[in-house]
């Protein structure tokens, strides 16, 4: 079967996004072939733009590293970052707090944290502060209150964002995770909890969407410090 | 169309239930006609058994009162009670705590409370202690800890049982309510929250099932005090 | 049936919320009796706090007005506001844009707008700019870009927030509405659309939750202007 | 256990379909054994009919190729085609446009494209024009308008068909894909988006059903050019 | 509460739609107030454009008729039509067949039929040909085959489109209806049936969306006759 | 708007059904207008066929009775029967048992019973034998075993068919009802219970589908006695 | 950790079932360990009872065959049968027809067929007669009408049982299968189709439950011939 | 990518839980890495606290055993227990009955049993007493009545708890399992059955949540014996 010529144009990169939206396009690695991924990283590299990828598998990371040895990979967050030589990493300004309920939520929490860091926010982390033991979250709340935005990651019943939002004055970005079993329905239970919170000031993102939470938190943080 | 003779046997009352299960059969009024309801209350009355009905509408209460003037009706809990003359109300022993998140949860909380009272438990009530303001529940927790069982009623995100269970040593009976809108899906959201709680010791009942919660709480309370 | 004495404590108002969270407690009128509502407004009034209620029916508004003639009611947004004499309305600072897809989304959009206004934000409104005619939203986009936060309200397929978010640099708060029929499932369709948006920077709230969107937008707006 | 004689008649091929419906029966390879597939391709071959199979795995393709070396397999679309010697490939007439939102939608888009091509349509392809960057779709729209039918393939929030339909005069066949995660629910989110579109002229097919979209687009295209 | 000035701009009509898409904007009456509806019909009238509304209640029809006595209302389809004096009704060309399973599907079938008629198609109607008695549909099939597009409306199990599509060569537009009870889930059952049809050439629209089906059928019919 | 001539053919009655299927077509009254219903009953009458309607409201019954004074209506089962003068009611042969869990299930149980009676079966009824008191069903089981088919109607958790099927040798037709609240989801809970029964020999019909159960039970009963 | 003594009593076999219900207990192999399965087959063997197992994997079959070399395994239906030496296979009486829509439904159809055969019914098979080509089912219908019960197996849209039931006078047992993709939701689509059929006389069983269908069909067939 | 220093604090253990809640924190092993698990068991060990883990895989058990050779692992319940040298196993007091429907429910039943045993309850086990053969459960009921609490574990239709609850006076903790197929929806069917039980005194926990059931049963048992 002959190759379809215009099928090779499988990706149209959006290098105007930094100008238009204040942050570059990033790469969702999850369902791409190694060949597609290498080609995309190459185009970012040639355009002098940072290539920040999420949901990269170790195998994808290896494949890209074989071409770009300087690529950085974090196996917890699954972030795959190839910095443009001409750009330097942001120092991180303002403050975003990332909280999570349990150890199993770490991959999502770290995806959020590293996304916001990449985009220029300074992060503080508060992990394993699930509400089965309220003292854990109460013990951190004064520190959490220092942030311009809070990311609260939780699976199972997902009540952490409600509890935190009731005690702070800034937006809480709630990230349901697929951690749990049975009637958690792969994250539907915490998603519904977060959407129905009786505490105001909660912004919900998709299940396991650490990236989206980090992006949103950084937007808010930049607004708070840019004025 | 001629009347079907055996259709008249529309209800087979279970007067052995008190002996077998420790509590009499009760009446779920919701979908019964006035005629059926009056007939059922009459049979309880004639058998010398208390008739305790739930989900009675004001109209049903009026219809039964027209026949049995001594019937008691509470419009909040929708409980309709016709005491057998030969039986006297229990004094109430032990202790069951009933908590709810918001004003709108009162009908369910009161159905639970009055059921457990009818069955012989002493109740303490803690209403409108939703977690959007944690101080409310923290301010009551020492009193709640005195109970042999806790009933926690909540709609919307339904996190109250988790928060309480993390702080007490006795079972918490969680009752999701259909209070809320949108993605609460008539009580599915709090139901899932309660089923997925990361705090142990939570017993879940059906949405809006105050009756079942009161029954279960009384069973536990009686076990605790009967020994 | 005798009145349960402690049942009268049906509401525990949280007058510390302004100090703790930066905004006063508000009143969700939807499932309250007229008596409960009047009592709650009275307590706010006596405490010198503004009583801002949402989802009030015209009947509830009448009942409260019979006691407090100065109460304000808007039949589109269903907001019922009783200002404390000692407090004056905020002038409104910064800027929040409220957009909606169609005429039927107005009640939710106005609930959002009036909430943020009450809390101190200046609003700009862009109504009936659904994406079936892209020129409508493209024609407004430069004005929308002036805001510190955008609220995008949409029913049916709910794609408006995605389209806007792709063109602005600030957070877009997405509010799905129950407008639609058939497979919109009372707002589930636009809710899922918004949660799965391929455009970053989208904060989702519950179906028809204009109040929550206005609250969140004001938080972001205040952060942007308070620095 | 003895072989059930009439079980061997596992497939009843419909060689009258070309006469009745204008297109031959095709083969859904997904859940067939290699033996069943080879037998089916053999019967098409012997009947002088093209065997066009969808959802073929590489292993299935190898098994069929071992018997019919001239069979063609495309690993992106998973189409497995054995042309009847007596039939020649259509040149392709009229015009159908195939658009997709992102790189991950390619397998479905190509299944659609190759189906319509097999059935006699000329295709134009517009890939990776997701709405997070509207300029991509706006930049192609004049070309897309040349087609007699448009196929719009999208996962995640699935808003691409709505955006395109609002700008063209011909039917848009919307194909939701299972690309996404969390609340995309394996394609339910884009399916609902497409069913609820506020833009008219959208024909929805099953999740990932590129084949059905290609078939329908070709029907419309043939009607447009056959008059 | 003072009137919000810019709220009065509740509807932005799209009078360029006829030029851009080949058909004018229409009016979804379902959730509009009488005042909004009259204002919208007035603007169409003043612009010399036909106002074609769907889902109008008899009350809405009365309200509009009080202003525009020449408005036409059909209580079965709930179509409310105010023709522009300068435009004359299309004669109807080509052919679209509208079929439905049972008497209860008539409102949806007629909404489809009258939409396509308004847009310029000639219709043939085949009602109450549900598949519980196959002879009914087999008896009509030769007539149905004359059409350039078929609309098949069905509730309950919704198999009519599959049965018809297997016997015709043109696209079948499948409209699930909310007719049924229990596990039909307000039209979800026929919707899923239609999406999963094993017969090719089926275009599905939303539950009860007769309007969308008529629009799409007319698009296809116009393509077939315009060449 | 002129009347569409062929719309008047809103119903195509199937008077061959008795010959083809062994039972006449019946009338589902639920969504028909009085005019449609009267017309349909008239046609049955004129064709010398019994008109057996289900889900008739008292208003519909009145409307038909105004024309055919001999029509019979049962307000529990909602059956509306107009016997053809030339046909006489079957005596009822064989035996079908109809059981139900609670008083609220009576309308569905009676729809089933009267359907099977109309079609020629002799019925025995066992009502209010829900499994909360097993003695009720155990006390009836020997009588139930006399039947050629058992219809078991239950709402709430719907376990009655499983319990009965484990004790009898003939098919049990399980009818879930929409009786219940909360997580019964209008009959989904008992439907799933019945589909997943660990007892063999259970035939499930739609929620509240007493008619279908009666039809099926009669088919089995006739097979058993006709040999 | 010491072995829990009473845990070894993992299975309580029900050898009275043949007397009570007319058919022996059978074995659901799906989630049992090889050790459990061998032990269960051994107990059947020692009790002189046939061991008929469903959903056996080839590995399980091998494990049992290593102990009982005479065990029979059919890899299509996944039936694993160890006949008791003292019992002989039934000759098969009466007639049950098994129909299925497509090749992929064979495993379920054969599970049904072999179950009914094991229980004493004579079977006729009609495979791959899906309704996309009605001639296939119409061509078989006279033969199908010979049966005392019909089993109709179908995935995807699952309309085959409706089509057949409309043409026969005996019960049709409808078996939805998980064959399909996307919005078939692993068999939910055909399940709903079958529950909502407008043709009477349809008995639905669980998704992929060929065993239950065969059991039920045999019950009906035995009733028909035993009289 | 440099290690994030504060990420190392991935778990905040709650050694006050025994004092606060009467039972120590336990370990949910399911989604933890071997390194995390070993570290957590080490901290329990060093704190002189028993480490009781659930859902441990054999691989996890091996990894922990390589460090702590005295760790106990049960492959049925998947419990991984490392006793603190200074603590001795409870003798087990009072009585909790654990019942399950079928062999496949054993892992969940044993998780429940071993949890309650670890926490200090004496257990009696009643396995494979599913309701398809009521004699099995009736034969055990007198023994079951000796317990202070009953755990009833069931998959498929999940009716066992209802049947037992109707015959005992103490709470029944109902555990739905994911055993089943098709419309059991991984345990949703028995979950709904249990939530909708018409028998009072049923406490529901999450699907497959043997641990939660054991914890709750022990709480009740301790209350019953501690008085």
Tab-separated table of N, CA and C in Angstrom, chain C residues 11-119:
chain	number	residue	atom	x	y	z
C	11	UNK	N	-29.341	25.897	61.985
C	11	UNK	CA	-28.303	26.558	61.186
C	11	UNK	C	-27.272	27.179	62.109
C	12	UNK	N	-26.011	26.904	61.839
C	12	UNK	CA	-24.911	27.491	62.610
C	12	UNK	C	-24.151	28.425	61.666
C	13	UNK	N	-24.415	29.714	61.764
C	13	UNK	CA	-23.825	30.647	60.799
C	13	UNK	C	-22.359	30.881	61.122
C	14	UNK	N	-21.618	31.165	60.058
C	14	UNK	CA	-20.150	31.220	60.140
C	14	UNK	C	-19.690	32.658	59.900
C	15	UNK	N	-19.861	33.493	60.914
C	15	UNK	CA	-19.542	34.909	60.718
C	15	UNK	C	-18.039	35.185	60.731
C	16	UNK	N	-17.254	34.158	61.005
C	16	UNK	CA	-15.788	34.331	60.919
C	16	UNK	C	-15.276	34.120	59.487
C	17	UNK	N	-16.172	33.756	58.588
C	17	UNK	CA	-15.671	33.387	57.269
C	17	UNK	C	-15.003	34.544	56.529
C	18	UNK	N	-15.532	35.744	56.674
C	18	UNK	CA	-14.919	36.902	55.996
C	18	UNK	C	-13.470	37.051	56.423
C	19	UNK	N	-13.230	36.881	57.712
C	19	UNK	CA	-11.852	37.009	58.199
C	19	UNK	C	-10.985	35.857	57.684
C	20	UNK	N	-11.534	34.671	57.729
C	20	UNK	CA	-10.735	33.493	57.390
C	20	UNK	C	-10.529	33.337	55.892
C	21	UNK	N	-11.569	33.650	55.112
C	21	UNK	CA	-11.515	33.333	53.695
C	21	UNK	C	-11.596	34.556	52.794
C	22	UNK	N	-11.839	35.731	53.365
C	22	UNK	CA	-11.863	36.925	52.539
C	22	UNK	C	-13.225	37.254	51.966
C	23	UNK	N	-14.222	36.431	52.252
C	23	UNK	CA	-15.583	36.679	51.754
C	23	UNK	C	-16.562	36.098	52.765
C	24	UNK	N	-17.717	36.739	52.929
C	24	UNK	CA	-18.667	36.261	53.937
C	24	UNK	C	-19.335	34.954	53.512
C	25	UNK	N	-19.907	34.255	54.491
C	25	UNK	CA	-20.751	33.108	54.164
C	25	UNK	C	-21.943	33.623	53.363
C	26	UNK	N	-22.427	32.789	52.444
C	26	UNK	CA	-23.612	33.173	51.684
C	26	UNK	C	-24.691	32.121	51.918
C	27	UNK	N	-25.868	32.361	51.336
C	27	UNK	CA	-27.019	31.524	51.646
C	27	UNK	C	-27.486	30.793	50.383
C	28	UNK	N	-27.519	29.470	50.441
C	28	UNK	CA	-28.064	28.671	49.339
C	28	UNK	C	-29.549	28.473	49.653
C	29	UNK	N	-30.402	29.228	48.965
C	29	UNK	CA	-31.817	29.270	49.353
C	29	UNK	C	-32.615	28.030	48.924
C	30	UNK	N	-32.066	27.279	47.982
C	30	UNK	CA	-32.880	26.311	47.235
C	30	UNK	C	-33.809	25.427	48.058
C	31	UNK	N	-33.354	24.850	49.135
C	31	UNK	CA	-34.234	23.875	49.785
C	31	UNK	C	-34.626	24.319	51.196
C	32	UNK	N	-34.684	25.618	51.391
C	32	UNK	CA	-35.016	26.097	52.732
C	32	UNK	C	-36.478	26.548	52.770
C	33	UNK	N	-37.087	26.411	53.923
C	33	UNK	CA	-38.442	26.917	54.101
C	33	UNK	C	-38.384	28.433	54.268
C	34	UNK	N	-39.516	29.074	54.043
C	34	UNK	CA	-39.564	30.529	54.230
C	34	UNK	C	-39.154	30.906	55.643
C	35	UNK	N	-39.583	30.118	56.610
C	35	UNK	CA	-39.274	30.424	58.000
C	35	UNK	C	-37.767	30.347	58.244
C	36	UNK	N	-37.162	29.298	57.719
C	36	UNK	CA	-35.712	29.173	57.886
C	36	UNK	C	-34.998	30.343	57.225
C	37	UNK	N	-35.464	30.706	56.030
C	37	UNK	CA	-34.784	31.758	55.280
C	37	UNK	C	-34.878	33.097	55.994
C	38	UNK	N	-36.067	33.422	56.470
C	38	UNK	CA	-36.248	34.699	57.177
C	38	UNK	C	-35.367	34.743	58.423
C	39	UNK	N	-35.326	33.636	59.133
C	39	UNK	CA	-34.507	33.562	60.337
C	39	UNK	C	-33.020	33.776	60.003
C	40	UNK	N	-32.577	33.164	58.918
C	40	UNK	CA	-31.169	33.303	58.528
C	40	UNK	C	-30.863	34.742	58.110
C	41	UNK	N	-31.746	35.338	57.298
C	41	UNK	CA	-31.516	36.729	56.896
C	41	UNK	C	-31.514	37.642	58.126
C	42	UNK	N	-32.379	37.349	59.086
C	42	UNK	CA	-32.432	38.159	60.309
C	42	UNK	C	-31.084	38.088	61.052
C	43	UNK	N	-30.543	36.894	61.142
C	43	UNK	CA	-29.281	36.769	61.865
C	43	UNK	C	-28.141	37.515	61.173
C	44	UNK	N	-28.096	37.400	59.837
C	44	UNK	CA	-27.096	38.178	59.105
C	44	UNK	C	-27.291	39.663	59.395
C	45	UNK	N	-28.534	40.101	59.308
C	45	UNK	CA	-28.845	41.509	59.497
C	45	UNK	C	-28.388	41.977	60.877
C	46	UNK	N	-28.710	41.175	61.878
C	46	UNK	CA	-28.352	41.536	63.247
C	46	UNK	C	-26.847	41.517	63.464
C	47	UNK	N	-26.163	40.674	62.700
C	47	UNK	CA	-24.709	40.607	62.844
C	47	UNK	C	-24.006	41.677	62.019
C	48	UNK	N	-24.791	42.500	61.304
C	48	UNK	CA	-24.176	43.557	60.504
C	48	UNK	C	-23.447	43.019	59.281
C	49	UNK	N	-23.904	41.916	58.799
C	49	UNK	CA	-23.255	41.276	57.649
C	49	UNK	C	-24.234	41.269	56.483
C	50	UNK	N	-23.726	41.431	55.272
C	50	UNK	CA	-24.568	41.304	54.084
C	50	UNK	C	-25.077	39.877	53.957
C	51	UNK	N	-26.351	39.739	53.617
C	51	UNK	CA	-26.901	38.407	53.336
C	51	UNK	C	-27.084	38.283	51.834
C	52	UNK	N	-26.264	37.444	51.223
C	52	UNK	CA	-26.304	37.253	49.770
C	52	UNK	C	-26.796	35.829	49.513
C	53	UNK	N	-28.008	35.715	48.970
C	53	UNK	CA	-28.581	34.393	48.755
C	53	UNK	C	-28.690	34.057	47.280
C	54	UNK	N	-28.505	32.787	46.952
C	54	UNK	CA	-28.645	32.333	45.564
C	54	UNK	C	-29.796	31.346	45.454
C	55	UNK	N	-30.265	31.134	44.212
C	55	UNK	CA	-31.341	30.189	43.919
C	55	UNK	C	-32.622	30.489	44.711
C	56	UNK	N	-32.892	31.752	44.923
C	56	UNK	CA	-34.119	32.115	45.619
C	56	UNK	C	-35.282	32.129	44.635
C	57	UNK	N	-36.393	31.574	45.015
C	57	UNK	CA	-37.583	31.635	44.173
C	57	UNK	C	-38.281	32.973	44.394
C	58	UNK	N	-39.131	33.381	43.450
C	58	UNK	CA	-39.897	34.619	43.669
C	58	UNK	C	-40.694	34.548	44.979
C	59	UNK	N	-41.209	33.372	45.327
C	59	UNK	CA	-41.978	33.245	46.562
C	59	UNK	C	-41.094	33.486	47.781
C	60	UNK	N	-39.905	32.923	47.755
C	60	UNK	CA	-38.993	33.157	48.874
C	60	UNK	C	-38.655	34.642	48.978
C	61	UNK	N	-38.423	35.250	47.807
C	61	UNK	CA	-38.090	36.682	47.814
C	61	UNK	C	-39.221	37.490	48.446
C	62	UNK	N	-40.448	37.153	48.084
C	62	UNK	CA	-41.599	37.864	48.661
C	62	UNK	C	-41.645	37.706	50.171
C	63	UNK	N	-41.400	36.475	50.614
C	63	UNK	CA	-41.482	36.196	52.046
C	63	UNK	C	-40.437	37.004	52.819
C	64	UNK	N	-39.247	37.078	52.282
C	64	UNK	CA	-38.196	37.834	52.972
C	64	UNK	C	-38.489	39.331	52.887
C	65	UNK	N	-39.006	39.782	51.742
C	65	UNK	CA	-39.302	41.205	51.566
C	65	UNK	C	-40.391	41.662	52.544
C	66	UNK	N	-41.278	40.751	52.892
C	66	UNK	CA	-42.332	41.110	53.837
C	66	UNK	C	-41.735	41.498	55.186
C	67	UNK	N	-40.562	40.989	55.471
C	67	UNK	CA	-39.893	41.309	56.743
C	67	UNK	C	-38.853	42.406	56.550
C	68	UNK	N	-38.090	42.288	55.476
C	68	UNK	CA	-37.043	43.288	55.203
C	68	UNK	C	-37.353	43.929	53.855
C	69	UNK	N	-37.997	45.064	53.910
C	69	UNK	CA	-38.499	45.642	52.660
C	69	UNK	C	-37.366	46.073	51.736
C	70	UNK	N	-36.169	46.265	52.277
C	70	UNK	CA	-35.065	46.756	51.458
C	70	UNK	C	-34.335	45.632	50.712
C	71	UNK	N	-34.786	44.390	50.861
C	71	UNK	CA	-34.094	43.295	50.189
C	71	UNK	C	-34.235	43.451	48.669
C	72	UNK	N	-33.164	43.107	47.931
C	72	UNK	CA	-33.155	43.220	46.466
C	72	UNK	C	-33.239	41.835	45.849
C	73	UNK	N	-34.056	41.682	44.811
C	73	UNK	CA	-34.198	40.383	44.156
C	73	UNK	C	-34.093	40.544	42.650
C	74	UNK	N	-33.305	39.711	42.026
C	74	UNK	CA	-33.195	39.732	40.569
C	74	UNK	C	-33.735	38.410	40.026
C	75	UNK	N	-34.801	38.508	39.235
C	75	UNK	CA	-35.486	37.267	38.847
C	75	UNK	C	-34.721	36.459	37.804
C	76	UNK	N	-33.764	37.058	37.124
C	76	UNK	CA	-32.984	36.285	36.171
C	76	UNK	C	-31.946	35.425	36.905
C	77	UNK	N	-31.156	36.078	37.729
C	77	UNK	CA	-30.091	35.341	38.434
C	77	UNK	C	-30.604	34.646	39.676
C	78	UNK	N	-31.764	35.002	40.144
C	78	UNK	CA	-32.360	34.498	41.380
C	78	UNK	C	-31.539	34.853	42.629
C	79	UNK	N	-30.804	35.946	42.538
C	79	UNK	CA	-30.027	36.429	43.690
C	79	UNK	C	-30.936	37.263	44.585
C	80	UNK	N	-30.827	37.025	45.889
C	80	UNK	CA	-31.625	37.754	46.889
C	80	UNK	C	-30.658	38.387	47.881
C	81	UNK	N	-30.562	39.704	47.825
C	81	UNK	CA	-29.497	40.394	48.564
C	81	UNK	C	-30.074	41.366	49.582
C	82	UNK	N	-29.650	41.192	50.828
C	82	UNK	CA	-29.999	42.129	51.889
C	82	UNK	C	-28.709	42.733	52.403
C	83	UNK	N	-28.493	43.968	52.023
C	83	UNK	CA	-27.229	44.603	52.411
C	83	UNK	C	-27.299	45.027	53.874
C	84	UNK	N	-26.208	44.851	54.560
C	84	UNK	CA	-26.107	45.369	55.922
C	84	UNK	C	-26.009	46.884	55.832
C	85	UNK	N	-26.769	47.612	56.664
C	85	UNK	CA	-26.763	49.073	56.569
C	85	UNK	C	-25.361	49.646	56.737
C	86	UNK	N	-24.559	48.986	57.521
C	86	UNK	CA	-23.232	49.532	57.818
C	86	UNK	C	-22.207	49.248	56.728
C	87	UNK	N	-22.573	48.415	55.781
C	87	UNK	CA	-21.618	48.094	54.718
C	87	UNK	C	-22.074	48.760	53.436
C	88	UNK	N	-21.136	49.223	52.644
C	88	UNK	CA	-21.577	49.749	51.369
C	88	UNK	C	-21.081	48.859	50.233
C	89	UNK	N	-21.803	48.870	49.156
C	89	UNK	CA	-21.464	48.010	48.038
C	89	UNK	C	-20.096	48.381	47.508
C	90	UNK	N	-19.351	47.365	47.155
C	90	UNK	CA	-18.039	47.569	46.548
C	90	UNK	C	-18.227	48.275	45.209
C	91	UNK	N	-17.235	49.059	44.827
C	91	UNK	CA	-17.299	49.761	43.535
C	91	UNK	C	-16.992	48.803	42.389
C	92	UNK	N	-16.248	47.807	42.695
C	92	UNK	CA	-15.869	46.875	41.637
C	92	UNK	C	-14.539	47.275	41.052
C	93	UNK	N	-13.575	46.413	41.145
C	93	UNK	CA	-12.237	46.728	40.679
C	93	UNK	C	-11.760	45.611	39.772
C	94	UNK	N	-10.645	45.846	39.097
C	94	UNK	CA	-10.112	44.840	38.180
C	94	UNK	C	-11.131	44.559	37.100
C	95	UNK	N	-11.073	43.365	36.545
C	95	UNK	CA	-12.037	43.033	35.493
C	95	UNK	C	-12.209	41.529	35.345
C	96	UNK	N	-13.467	41.099	35.332
C	96	UNK	CA	-13.813	39.707	35.037
C	96	UNK	C	-14.782	39.723	33.853
C	97	UNK	N	-14.509	38.890	32.848
C	97	UNK	CA	-15.422	38.775	31.705
C	97	UNK	C	-16.340	37.579	31.906
C	98	UNK	N	-17.636	37.779	31.644
C	98	UNK	CA	-18.589	36.665	31.684
C	98	UNK	C	-19.143	36.466	30.280
C	99	UNK	N	-18.967	35.255	29.748
C	99	UNK	CA	-19.425	34.942	28.394
C	99	UNK	C	-20.422	33.798	28.492
C	100	UNK	N	-21.406	33.784	27.590
C	100	UNK	CA	-22.238	32.581	27.538
C	100	UNK	C	-22.613	32.251	26.114
C	101	UNK	N	-22.957	30.967	25.920
C	101	UNK	CA	-23.202	30.470	24.584
C	101	UNK	C	-24.539	30.876	24.000
C	102	UNK	N	-25.591	30.860	24.839
C	102	UNK	CA	-26.905	31.139	24.291
C	102	UNK	C	-27.805	31.824	25.293
C	103	UNK	N	-28.935	32.287	24.816
C	103	UNK	CA	-29.885	33.010	25.648
C	103	UNK	C	-30.298	32.201	26.876
C	104	UNK	N	-30.404	30.891	26.707
C	104	UNK	CA	-30.882	30.059	27.802
C	104	UNK	C	-29.884	29.941	28.945
C	105	UNK	N	-28.652	30.313	28.698
C	105	UNK	CA	-27.637	30.232	29.737
C	105	UNK	C	-27.622	31.464	30.641
C	106	UNK	N	-28.480	32.442	30.347
C	106	UNK	CA	-28.438	33.700	31.090
C	106	UNK	C	-28.571	33.559	32.605
C	107	UNK	N	-29.493	32.766	33.119
C	107	UNK	CA	-29.606	32.696	34.583
C	107	UNK	C	-28.296	32.305	35.258
C	108	UNK	N	-27.588	31.354	34.667
C	108	UNK	CA	-26.331	30.923	35.266
C	108	UNK	C	-25.263	31.997	35.094
C	109	UNK	N	-25.219	32.586	33.924
C	109	UNK	CA	-24.231	33.636	33.675
C	109	UNK	C	-24.450	34.823	34.615
C	110	UNK	N	-25.704	35.181	34.829
C	110	UNK	CA	-25.985	36.312	35.707
C	110	UNK	C	-25.722	35.978	37.178
C	111	UNK	N	-25.956	34.720	37.570
C	111	UNK	CA	-25.605	34.318	38.937
C	111	UNK	C	-24.102	34.496	39.148
C	112	UNK	N	-23.344	34.097	38.135
C	112	UNK	CA	-21.888	34.260	38.219
C	112	UNK	C	-21.513	35.734	38.292
C	113	UNK	N	-22.095	36.500	37.402
C	113	UNK	CA	-21.729	37.915	37.303
C	113	UNK	C	-22.062	38.656	38.594
C	114	UNK	N	-23.247	38.431	39.116
C	114	UNK	CA	-23.665	39.185	40.298
C	114	UNK	C	-22.929	38.720	41.556
C	115	UNK	N	-22.527	37.460	41.559
C	115	UNK	CA	-21.705	37.002	42.684
C	115	UNK	C	-20.361	37.728	42.691
C	116	UNK	N	-19.716	37.748	41.546
C	116	UNK	CA	-18.405	38.407	41.492
C	116	UNK	C	-18.535	39.902	41.754
C	117	UNK	N	-19.602	40.499	41.263
C	117	UNK	CA	-19.830	41.924	41.543
C	117	UNK	C	-20.016	42.167	43.031
C	118	UNK	N	-20.832	41.334	43.658
C	118	UNK	CA	-21.058	41.467	45.097
C	118	UNK	C	-19.734	41.381	45.863
C	119	UNK	N	-18.849	40.505	45.376
C	119	UNK	CA	-17.587	40.276	46.078
C	119	UNK	C	-16.522	41.300	45.725
